[in-house]
JSON list of C-alpha atoms in Angstrom, two decimals:
[
{"chain": "Y", "resi": 1151, "resn": "UNK", "atom": "CA", "xyz": [-23.48, -17.04, -8.35]},
{"chain": "Y", "resi": 1152, "resn": "UNK", "atom": "CA", "xyz": [-25.99, -19.85, -8.80]},
{"chain": "Y", "resi": 1153, "resn": "UNK", "atom": "CA", "xyz": [-27.77, -20.71, -5.60]},
{"chain": "Y", "resi": 1154, "resn": "UNK", "atom": "CA", "xyz": [-28.87, -24.26, -4.79]},
{"chain": "Y", "resi": 1155, "resn": "UNK", "atom": "CA", "xyz": [-32.59, -24.73, -5.26]},
{"chain": "Y", "resi": 1156, "resn": "UNK", "atom": "CA", "xyz": [-34.31, -25.56, -1.98]},
{"chain": "Y", "resi": 1157, "resn": "UNK", "atom": "CA", "xyz": [-37.79, -26.96, -2.33]},
{"chain": "Y", "resi": 1158, "resn": "UNK", "atom": "CA", "xyz": [-40.56, -26.32, 0.13]},
{"chain": "Y", "resi": 1159, "resn": "UNK", "atom": "CA", "xyz": [-41.50, -29.19, 2.45]},
{"chain": "Y", "resi": 1160, "resn": "UNK", "atom": "CA", "xyz": [-44.35, -31.33, 1.24]},
{"chain": "Y", "resi": 1161, "resn": "UNK", "atom": "CA", "xyz": [-47.55, -31.15, 3.26]},
{"chain": "Y", "resi": 1162, "resn": "UNK", "atom": "CA", "xyz": [-47.22, -34.91, 3.66]},
{"chain": "Y", "resi": 1163, "resn": "UNK", "atom": "CA", "xyz": [-43.86, -34.67, 5.42]},
{"chain": "Y", "resi": 1164, "resn": "UNK", "atom": "CA", "xyz": [-43.84, -36.27, 8.83]},
{"chain": "Y", "resi": 1165, "resn": "UNK", "atom": "CA", "xyz": [-43.23, -34.10, 11.88]},
{"chain": "Y", "resi": 1166, "resn": "UNK", "atom": "CA", "xyz": [-39.70, -35.45, 12.23]},
{"chain": "Y", "resi": 1167, "resn": "UNK", "atom": "CA", "xyz": [-38.87, -34.81, 8.60]},
{"chain": "Y", "resi": 1168, "resn": "UNK", "atom": "CA", "xyz": [-40.38, -31.31, 8.80]},
{"chain": "Y", "resi": 1169, "resn": "UNK", "atom": "CA", "xyz": [-38.24, -30.47, 11.84]},
{"chain": "Y", "resi": 1170, "resn": "UNK", "atom": "CA", "xyz": [-35.18, -31.81, 10.00]},
{"chain": "Y", "resi": 1171, "resn": "UNK", "atom": "CA", "xyz": [-35.95, -29.59, 7.00]},
{"chain": "Y", "resi": 1172, "resn": "UNK", "atom": "CA", "xyz": [-36.35, -26.52, 9.20]},
{"chain": "Y", "resi": 1173, "resn": "UNK", "atom": "CA", "xyz": [-33.05, -27.20, 10.96]},
{"chain": "Y", "resi": 1174, "resn": "UNK", "atom": "CA", "xyz": [-31.37, -27.53, 7.57]},
{"chain": "Y", "resi": 1175, "resn": "UNK", "atom": "CA", "xyz": [-32.82, -24.22, 6.41]},
{"chain": "Y", "resi": 1176, "resn": "UNK", "atom": "CA", "xyz": [-31.69, -22.49, 9.61]},
{"chain": "Y", "resi": 1177, "resn": "UNK", "atom": "CA", "xyz": [-28.18, -23.85, 9.13]},
{"chain": "Y", "resi": 1178, "resn": "UNK", "atom": "CA", "xyz": [-28.03, -22.51, 5.58]},
{"chain": "Y", "resi": 1179, "resn": "UNK", "atom": "CA", "xyz": [-29.26, -19.08, 6.66]},
{"chain": "Y", "resi": 1180, "resn": "UNK", "atom": "CA", "xyz": [-26.74, -18.84, 9.49]},
{"chain": "Y", "resi": 1181, "resn": "UNK", "atom": "CA", "xyz": [-23.96, -19.94, 7.17]},
{"chain": "Y", "resi": 1182, "resn": "UNK", "atom": "CA", "xyz": [-25.02, -17.34, 4.61]},
{"chain": "Y", "resi": 1183, "resn": "UNK", "atom": "CA", "xyz": [-24.94, -14.59, 7.22]},
{"chain": "Y", "resi": 1184, "resn": "UNK", "atom": "CA", "xyz": [-21.41, -15.60, 8.10]},
{"chain": "Y", "resi": 1185, "resn": "UNK", "atom": "CA", "xyz": [-20.07, -15.37, 4.54]},
{"chain": "Y", "resi": 1186, "resn": "UNK", "atom": "CA", "xyz": [-17.38, -12.70, 4.36]},
{"chain": "Y", "resi": 1187, "resn": "UNK", "atom": "CA", "xyz": [-14.89, -11.50, 1.82]},
{"chain": "Y", "resi": 1188, "resn": "UNK", "atom": "CA", "xyz": [-11.98, -9.09, 1.73]},
{"chain": "Y", "resi": 1189, "resn": "UNK", "atom": "CA", "xyz": [-11.29, -6.82, -1.22]},
{"chain": "Y", "resi": 1190, "resn": "UNK", "atom": "CA", "xyz": [-8.34, -4.61, -2.10]},
{"chain": "Y", "resi": 1191, "resn": "UNK", "atom": "CA", "xyz": [-7.27, -2.43, -5.00]},
{"chain": "Y", "resi": 1192, "resn": "UNK", "atom": "CA", "xyz": [-4.21, -0.24, -5.48]},
{"chain": "Y", "resi": 1193, "resn": "UNK", "atom": "CA", "xyz": [-3.45, 2.13, -8.34]},
{"chain": "Y", "resi": 1194, "resn": "UNK", "atom": "CA", "xyz": [-0.70, 4.65, -9.12]},
{"chain": "Y", "resi": 1195, "resn": "UNK", "atom": "CA", "xyz": [-0.84, 7.93, -11.02]},
{"chain": "Y", "resi": 1196, "resn": "UNK", "atom": "CA", "xyz": [1.95, 10.38, -11.87]},
{"chain": "Y", "resi": 1197, "resn": "UNK", "atom": "CA", "xyz": [0.92, 13.97, -12.49]},
{"chain": "Y", "resi": 1198, "resn": "UNK", "atom": "CA", "xyz": [2.49, 17.34, -13.23]},
{"chain": "Y", "resi": 1199, "resn": "UNK", "atom": "CA", "xyz": [0.25, 18.84, -10.55]},
{"chain": "Y", "resi": 1200, "resn": "UNK", "atom": "CA", "xyz": [1.78, 19.66, -7.16]},
{"chain": "Y", "resi": 1201, "resn": "UNK", "atom": "CA", "xyz": [1.22, 17.78, -3.92]},
{"chain": "Y", "resi": 1202, "resn": "UNK", "atom": "CA", "xyz": [-0.67, 20.81, -2.63]},
{"chain": "Y", "resi": 1203, "resn": "UNK", "atom": "CA", "xyz": [-3.03, 20.65, -5.59]},
{"chain": "Y", "resi": 1204, "resn": "UNK", "atom": "CA", "xyz": [-3.60, 16.93, -5.08]},
{"chain": "Y", "resi": 1205, "resn": "UNK", "atom": "CA", "xyz": [-4.47, 17.49, -1.42]},
{"chain": "Y", "resi": 1206, "resn": "UNK", "atom": "CA", "xyz": [-6.87, 20.29, -2.29]},
{"chain": "Y", "resi": 1207, "resn": "UNK", "atom": "CA", "xyz": [-8.71, 18.01, -4.70]},
{"chain": "Y", "resi": 1208, "resn": "UNK", "atom": "CA", "xyz": [-8.88, 15.08, -2.29]},
{"chain": "Y", "resi": 1209, "resn": "UNK", "atom": "CA", "xyz": [-10.30, 17.31, 0.44]},
{"chain": "Y", "resi": 1210, "resn": "UNK", "atom": "CA", "xyz": [-12.69, 19.34, -1.73]},
{"chain": "Y", "resi": 1211, "resn": "UNK", "atom": "CA", "xyz": [-15.64, 18.23, 0.38]},
{"chain": "Y", "resi": 1212, "resn": "UNK", "atom": "CA", "xyz": [-18.98, 19.43, -0.91]},
{"chain": "Y", "resi": 1213, "resn": "UNK", "atom": "CA", "xyz": [-17.70, 19.42, -4.49]},
{"chain": "Y", "resi": 1214, "resn": "UNK", "atom": "CA", "xyz": [-18.14, 15.73, -5.28]},
{"chain": "Y", "resi": 1215, "resn": "UNK", "atom": "CA", "xyz": [-21.19, 14.00, -6.73]},
{"chain": "Y", "resi": 1216, "resn": "UNK", "atom": "CA", "xyz": [-22.29, 11.72, -9.55]},
{"chain": "Y", "resi": 1217, "resn": "UNK", "atom": "CA", "xyz": [-23.25, 14.64, -11.79]},
{"chain": "Y", "resi": 1218, "resn": "UNK", "atom": "CA", "xyz": [-23.36, 18.43, -11.67]},
{"chain": "Y", "resi": 1219, "resn": "UNK", "atom": "CA", "xyz": [-20.41, 18.94, -9.33]},
{"chain": "Y", "resi": 1220, "resn": "UNK", "atom": "CA", "xyz": [-16.87, 20.14, -9.92]},
{"chain": "Y", "resi": 1221, "resn": "UNK", "atom": "CA", "xyz": [-15.48, 16.67, -9.22]},
{"chain": "Y", "resi": 1222, "resn": "UNK", "atom": "CA", "xyz": [-16.94, 13.34, -10.23]},
{"chain": "Y", "resi": 1223, "resn": "UNK", "atom": "CA", "xyz": [-17.74, 10.80, -7.52]},
{"chain": "Y", "resi": 1224, "resn": "UNK", "atom": "CA", "xyz": [-19.34, 7.61, -8.88]},
{"chain": "Y", "resi": 1225, "resn": "UNK", "atom": "CA", "xyz": [-22.87, 7.26, -7.45]},
{"chain": "Y", "resi": 1226, "resn": "UNK", "atom": "CA", "xyz": [-22.15, 9.97, -4.84]},
{"chain": "Y", "resi": 1227, "resn": "UNK", "atom": "CA", "xyz": [-25.09, 12.12, -3.80]},
{"chain": "Y", "resi": 1228, "resn": "UNK", "atom": "CA", "xyz": [-23.30, 14.00, -1.01]},
{"chain": "Y", "resi": 1229, "resn": "UNK", "atom": "CA", "xyz": [-19.78, 14.06, 0.42]},
{"chain": "Y", "resi": 1230, "resn": "UNK", "atom": "CA", "xyz": [-19.17, 16.61, 3.16]},
{"chain": "Y", "resi": 1231, "resn": "UNK", "atom": "CA", "xyz": [-16.87, 17.38, 6.05]},
{"chain": "Y", "resi": 1232, "resn": "UNK", "atom": "CA", "xyz": [-18.41, 17.23, 9.51]},
{"chain": "Y", "resi": 1233, "resn": "UNK", "atom": "CA", "xyz": [-17.83, 20.38, 11.63]},
{"chain": "Y", "resi": 1234, "resn": "UNK", "atom": "CA", "xyz": [-17.36, 18.33, 14.77]},
{"chain": "Y", "resi": 1235, "resn": "UNK", "atom": "CA", "xyz": [-14.12, 17.36, 16.54]},
{"chain": "Y", "resi": 1236, "resn": "UNK", "atom": "CA", "xyz": [-12.10, 18.81, 13.67]},
{"chain": "Y", "resi": 1237, "resn": "UNK", "atom": "CA", "xyz": [-8.36, 19.52, 13.92]},
{"chain": "Y", "resi": 1238, "resn": "UNK", "atom": "CA", "xyz": [-5.67, 20.41, 11.37]},
{"chain": "Y", "resi": 1239, "resn": "UNK", "atom": "CA", "xyz": [-4.68, 16.76, 11.01]},
{"chain": "Y", "resi": 1240, "resn": "UNK", "atom": "CA", "xyz": [-7.87, 14.81, 11.72]},
{"chain": "Y", "resi": 1241, "resn": "UNK", "atom": "CA", "xyz": [-11.56, 15.21, 11.00]},
{"chain": "Y", "resi": 1242, "resn": "UNK", "atom": "CA", "xyz": [-14.73, 13.36, 10.03]},
{"chain": "Y", "resi": 1243, "resn": "UNK", "atom": "CA", "xyz": [-16.65, 13.20, 6.76]},
{"chain": "Y", "resi": 1244, "resn": "UNK", "atom": "CA", "xyz": [-20.07, 11.91, 5.78]},
{"chain": "Y", "resi": 1245, "resn": "UNK", "atom": "CA", "xyz": [-20.85, 10.19, 2.49]},
{"chain": "Y", "resi": 1246, "resn": "UNK", "atom": "CA", "xyz": [-24.17, 9.42, 0.84]},
{"chain": "Y", "resi": 1247, "resn": "UNK", "atom": "CA", "xyz": [-23.96, 6.97, -2.05]},
{"chain": "Y", "resi": 1248, "resn": "UNK", "atom": "CA", "xyz": [-27.02, 5.94, -4.07]},
{"chain": "Y", "resi": 1249, "resn": "UNK", "atom": "CA", "xyz": [-26.87, 2.90, -6.38]},
{"chain": "Y", "resi": 1250, "resn": "UNK", "atom": "CA", "xyz": [-29.40, 0.73, -8.11]},
{"chain": "Y", "resi": 1251, "resn": "UNK", "atom": "CA", "xyz": [-28.97, -1.78, -5.28]},
{"chain": "Y", "resi": 1252, "resn": "UNK", "atom": "CA", "xyz": [-29.41, 0.50, -2.25]},
{"chain": "Y", "resi": 1253, "resn": "UNK", "atom": "CA", "xyz": [-28.68, 3.84, -0.60]},
{"chain": "Y", "resi": 1254, "resn": "UNK", "atom": "CA", "xyz": [-25.67, 3.92, 1.70]},
{"chain": "Y", "resi": 1255, "resn": "UNK", "atom": "CA", "xyz": [-24.83, 6.62, 4.24]},
{"chain": "Y", "resi": 1256, "resn": "UNK", "atom": "CA", "xyz": [-21.82, 6.57, 6.54]},
{"chain": "Y", "resi": 1257, "resn": "UNK", "atom": "CA", "xyz": [-19.20, 8.50, 8.50]},
{"chain": "Y", "resi": 1258, "resn": "UNK", "atom": "CA", "xyz": [-15.45, 8.35, 7.96]},
{"chain": "Y", "resi": 1259, "resn": "UNK", "atom": "CA", "xyz": [-12.46, 9.27, 10.10]},
{"chain": "Y", "resi": 1260, "resn": "UNK", "atom": "CA", "xyz": [-9.79, 11.14, 8.10]},
{"chain": "Y", "resi": 1261, "resn": "UNK", "atom": "CA", "xyz": [-6.19, 11.66, 9.21]},
{"chain": "Y", "resi": 1262, "resn": "UNK", "atom": "CA", "xyz": [-3.49, 13.68, 7.47]},
{"chain": "Y", "resi": 1263, "resn": "UNK", "atom": "CA", "xyz": [0.26, 13.25, 7.97]},
{"chain": "Y", "resi": 1264, "resn": "UNK", "atom": "CA", "xyz": [2.55, 15.74, 6.20]},
{"chain": "Y", "resi": 1265, "resn": "UNK", "atom": "CA", "xyz": [6.32, 15.64, 5.71]},
{"chain": "Y", "resi": 1266, "resn": "UNK", "atom": "CA", "xyz": [8.83, 18.44, 5.14]},
{"chain": "Y", "resi": 1267, "resn": "UNK", "atom": "CA", "xyz": [9.48, 17.39, 1.54]},
{"chain": "Y", "resi": 1268, "resn": "UNK", "atom": "CA", "xyz": [5.88, 18.12, 0.58]},
{"chain": "Y", "resi": 1269, "resn": "UNK", "atom": "CA", "xyz": [4.73, 14.53, 0.65]},
{"chain": "Y", "resi": 1270, "resn": "UNK", "atom": "CA", "xyz": [1.73, 13.43, 2.69]},
{"chain": "Y", "resi": 1271, "resn": "UNK", "atom": "CA", "xyz": [-0.42, 10.44, 3.63]},
{"chain": "Y", "resi": 1272, "resn": "UNK", "atom": "CA", "xyz": [-4.18, 10.86, 3.77]},
{"chain": "Y", "resi": 1273, "resn": "UNK", "atom": "CA", "xyz": [-6.13, 8.01, 5.38]},
{"chain": "Y", "resi": 1274, "resn": "UNK", "atom": "CA", "xyz": [-9.91, 7.75, 5.22]},
{"chain": "Y", "resi": 1275, "resn": "UNK", "atom": "CA", "xyz": [-11.40, 5.00, 7.36]},
{"chain": "Y", "resi": 1276, "resn": "UNK", "atom": "CA", "xyz": [-15.07, 4.10, 7.51]},
{"chain": "Y", "resi": 1277, "resn": "UNK", "atom": "CA", "xyz": [-16.35, 4.08, 11.06]},
{"chain": "Y", "resi": 1278, "resn": "UNK", "atom": "CA", "xyz": [-17.36, 0.56, 12.05]},
{"chain": "Y", "resi": 1279, "resn": "UNK", "atom": "CA", "xyz": [-18.60, -1.49, 15.00]},
{"chain": "Y", "resi": 1280, "resn": "UNK", "atom": "CA", "xyz": [-15.72, -0.52, 17.28]},
{"chain": "Y", "resi": 1281, "resn": "UNK", "atom": "CA", "xyz": [-16.58, 3.18, 16.83]},
{"chain": "Y", "resi": 1282, "resn": "UNK", "atom": "CA", "xyz": [-20.08, 2.92, 18.28]},
{"chain": "Y", "resi": 1283, "resn": "UNK", "atom": "CA", "xyz": [-19.68, 5.78, 20.76]},
{"chain": "Y", "resi": 1284, "resn": "UNK", "atom": "CA", "xyz": [-18.18, 8.11, 18.14]},
{"chain": "Y", "resi": 1285, "resn": "UNK", "atom": "CA", "xyz": [-20.90, 7.26, 15.63]},
{"chain": "Y", "resi": 1286, "resn": "UNK", "atom": "CA", "xyz": [-23.59, 7.98, 18.22]},
{"chain": "Y", "resi": 1287, "resn": "UNK", "atom": "CA", "xyz": [-22.11, 11.41, 18.88]},
{"chain": "Y", "resi": 1288, "resn": "UNK", "atom": "CA", "xyz": [-21.84, 12.24, 15.19]},
{"chain": "Y", "resi": 1289, "resn": "UNK", "atom": "CA", "xyz": [-25.41, 11.17, 14.52]},
{"chain": "Y", "resi": 1290, "resn": "UNK", "atom": "CA", "xyz": [-26.66, 13.31, 17.40]},
{"chain": "Y", "resi": 1291, "resn": "UNK", "atom": "CA", "xyz": [-24.64, 16.34, 16.33]},
{"chain": "Y", "resi": 1292, "resn": "UNK", "atom": "CA", "xyz": [-25.40, 16.19, 12.62]},
{"chain": "Y", "resi": 1293, "resn": "UNK", "atom": "CA", "xyz": [-28.74, 14.41, 12.36]},
{"chain": "Y", "resi": 1294, "resn": "UNK", "atom": "CA", "xyz": [-27.22, 12.27, 9.62]},
{"chain": "Y", "resi": 1295, "resn": "UNK", "atom": "CA", "xyz": [-27.57, 8.51, 9.35]},
{"chain": "Y", "resi": 1296, "resn": "UNK", "atom": "CA", "xyz": [-24.79, 5.93, 9.61]},
{"chain": "Y", "resi": 1297, "resn": "UNK", "atom": "CA", "xyz": [-25.67, 2.75, 7.73]},
{"chain": "Y", "resi": 1298, "resn": "UNK", "atom": "CA", "xyz": [-22.60, 1.55, 5.80]},
{"chain": "Y", "resi": 1299, "resn": "UNK", "atom": "CA", "xyz": [-22.81, -1.28, 3.29]},
{"chain": "Y", "resi": 1300, "resn": "UNK", "atom": "CA", "xyz": [-19.41, -2.71, 4.19]},
{"chain": "Y", "resi": 1301, "resn": "UNK", "atom": "CA", "xyz": [-18.16, -4.08, 7.49]},
{"chain": "Y", "resi": 1302, "resn": "UNK", "atom": "CA", "xyz": [-14.89, -2.15, 7.17]},
{"chain": "Y", "resi": 1303, "resn": "UNK", "atom": "CA", "xyz": [-13.39, 0.18, 4.61]},
{"chain": "Y", "resi": 1304, "resn": "UNK", "atom": "CA", "xyz": [-10.22, 2.22, 4.26]},
{"chain": "Y", "resi": 1305, "resn": "UNK", "atom": "CA", "xyz": [-8.56, 4.31, 1.57]},
{"chain": "Y", "resi": 1306, "resn": "UNK", "atom": "CA", "xyz": [-4.95, 5.46, 1.84]},
{"chain": "Y", "resi": 1307, "resn": "UNK", "atom": "CA", "xyz": [-3.44, 8.13, -0.40]},
{"chain": "Y", "resi": 1308, "resn": "UNK", "atom": "CA", "xyz": [0.33, 8.27, -0.40]},
{"chain": "Y", "resi": 1309, "resn": "UNK", "atom": "CA", "xyz": [1.44, 11.37, -2.29]},
{"chain": "Y", "resi": 1310, "resn": "UNK", "atom": "CA", "xyz": [4.88, 12.84, -2.88]},
{"chain": "Y", "resi": 1311, "resn": "UNK", "atom": "CA", "xyz": [7.26, 14.49, -5.33]},
{"chain": "Y", "resi": 1312, "resn": "UNK", "atom": "CA", "xyz": [9.25, 12.44, -7.83]},
{"chain": "Y", "resi": 1313, "resn": "UNK", "atom": "CA", "xyz": [11.73, 13.31, -10.57]},
{"chain": "Y", "resi": 1314, "resn": "UNK", "atom": "CA", "xyz": [11.14, 16.06, -13.13]},
{"chain": "Y", "resi": 1315, "resn": "UNK", "atom": "CA", "xyz": [8.99, 18.03, -10.73]},
{"chain": "Y", "resi": 1316, "resn": "UNK", "atom": "CA", "xyz": [6.13, 15.55, -10.94]},
{"chain": "Y", "resi": 1317, "resn": "UNK", "atom": "CA", "xyz": [4.00, 14.09, -8.19]},
{"chain": "Y", "resi": 1318, "resn": "UNK", "atom": "CA", "xyz": [3.26, 10.43, -7.56]},
{"chain": "Y", "resi": 1319, "resn": "UNK", "atom": "CA", "xyz": [-0.15, 9.47, -6.20]},
{"chain": "Y", "resi": 1320, "resn": "UNK", "atom": "CA", "xyz": [-0.79, 5.97, -4.87]},
{"chain": "Y", "resi": 1321, "resn": "UNK", "atom": "CA", "xyz": [-4.37, 5.12, -3.91]},
{"chain": "Y", "resi": 1322, "resn": "UNK", "atom": "CA", "xyz": [-4.83, 1.91, -1.90]},
{"chain": "Y", "resi": 1323, "resn": "UNK", "atom": "CA", "xyz": [-8.30, 0.71, -0.96]},
{"chain": "Y", "resi": 1324, "resn": "UNK", "atom": "CA", "xyz": [-9.38, -2.18, 1.23]},
{"chain": "Y", "resi": 1325, "resn": "UNK", "atom": "CA", "xyz": [-12.74, -3.33, 2.55]},
{"chain": "Y", "resi": 1326, "resn": "UNK", "atom": "CA", "xyz": [-14.58, -6.31, 3.92]},
{"chain": "Y", "resi": 1327, "resn": "UNK", "atom": "CA", "xyz": [-18.11, -7.40, 3.15]},
{"chain": "Y", "resi": 1328, "resn": "UNK", "atom": "CA", "xyz": [-20.31, -10.07, 4.66]},
{"chain": "Y", "resi": 1329, "resn": "UNK", "atom": "CA", "xyz": [-23.71, -11.63, 4.12]},
{"chain": "Y", "resi": 1330, "resn": "UNK", "atom": "CA", "xyz": [-25.44, -11.26, 0.77]},
{"chain": "Y", "resi": 1331, "resn": "UNK", "atom": "CA", "xyz": [-23.22, -8.33, -0.26]},
{"chain": "Y", "resi": 1332, "resn": "UNK", "atom": "CA", "xyz": [-20.24, -10.64, -0.61]},
{"chain": "Y", "resi": 1333, "resn": "UNK", "atom": "CA", "xyz": [-22.06, -12.40, -3.44]},
{"chain": "Y", "resi": 1334, "resn": "UNK", "atom": "CA", "xyz": [-21.37, -9.33, -5.60]},
{"chain": "Y", "resi": 1335, "resn": "UNK", "atom": "CA", "xyz": [-17.58, -9.47, -5.38]},
{"chain": "Y", "resi": 1336, "resn": "UNK", "atom": "CA", "xyz": [-17.16, -8.63, -9.06]},
{"chain": "Y", "resi": 1337, "resn": "UNK", "atom": "CA", "xyz": [-19.18, -5.43, -8.75]},
{"chain": "Y", "resi": 1338, "resn": "UNK", "atom": "CA", "xyz": [-17.27, -4.46, -5.60]},
{"chain": "Y", "resi": 1339, "resn": "UNK", "atom": "CA", "xyz": [-13.95, -4.81, -7.41]},
{"chain": "Y", "resi": 1340, "resn": "UNK", "atom": "CA", "xyz": [-15.25, -2.89, -10.42]},
{"chain": "Y", "resi": 1341, "resn": "UNK", "atom": "CA", "xyz": [-16.43, -0.11, -8.11]},
{"chain": "Y", "resi": 1342, "resn": "UNK", "atom": "CA", "xyz": [-13.03, 0.17, -6.45]},
{"chain": "Y", "resi": 1343, "resn": "UNK", "atom": "CA", "xyz": [-11.32, 0.41, -9.82]},
{"chain": "Y", "resi": 1344, "resn": "UNK", "atom": "CA", "xyz": [-13.79, 3.04, -11.04]},
{"chain": "Y", "resi": 1345, "resn": "UNK", "atom": "CA", "xyz": [-13.23, 5.05, -7.87]},
{"chain": "Y", "resi": 1346, "resn": "UNK", "atom": "CA", "xyz": [-9.47, 5.18, -8.42]},
{"chain": "Y", "resi": 1347, "resn": "UNK", "atom": "CA", "xyz": [-9.89, 6.16, -12.07]},
{"chain": "Y", "resi": 1348, "resn": "UNK", "atom": "CA", "xyz": [-12.25, 8.97, -11.08]},
{"chain": "Y", "resi": 1349, "resn": "UNK", "atom": "CA", "xyz": [-9.79, 10.25, -8.49]},
{"chain": "Y", "resi": 1350, "resn": "UNK", "atom": "CA", "xyz": [-6.95, 10.49, -10.99]},
{"chain": "Y", "resi": 1351, "resn": "UNK", "atom": "CA", "xyz": [-9.13, 12.28, -13.55]},
{"chain": "Y", "resi": 1352, "resn": "UNK", "atom": "CA", "xyz": [-10.25, 14.76, -10.89]},
{"chain": "Y", "resi": 1353, "resn": "UNK", "atom": "CA", "xyz": [-6.63, 15.51, -10.00]},
{"chain": "Y", "resi": 1354, "resn": "UNK", "atom": "CA", "xyz": [-5.96, 16.58, -13.59]},
{"chain": "Y", "resi": 1355, "resn": "UNK", "atom": "CA", "xyz": [-8.74, 19.18, -13.63]}
]
């Protein structure tokens, strides 16, 4: 995105004009900080693998990274389950992603809902501003940092059997970004698509 060129105030500007220029700059900065965008991507994959296999892959914490791990996670340096407040249907994870732009580290809340027919829904939600108390506890317990790049983020896997003994996997992602990050909407969308493609390839291993 091309940004408007803003020249510096001339030394010969009067005091009134200088104050006007500064007010204008402040307005632009505040407006830029308020920029926000919402992004979503959904993809479907049908596999001969069972629902149990799919779940085991999606929850293979500690086995995902950008290179050298069993499963490929684009730009992922570490992806682990947190041994804190864990139950059979809900737990927390911590992700460390390193890109050319910045390093991002954050906690997620994961919930699992199973049905009798073997289908399940797995929801991973990035902890955000409303989870301040939970984040504080996780940071204290683990010593890990929480500094997400996005304001909100959620991934929902809806998995279940279909005809011919196959399994249908639907991955739906949504996130919101504000400030300068929203200027890279194209890269955000590309990253979401790459993430879904990686997931489906991992399932087939």
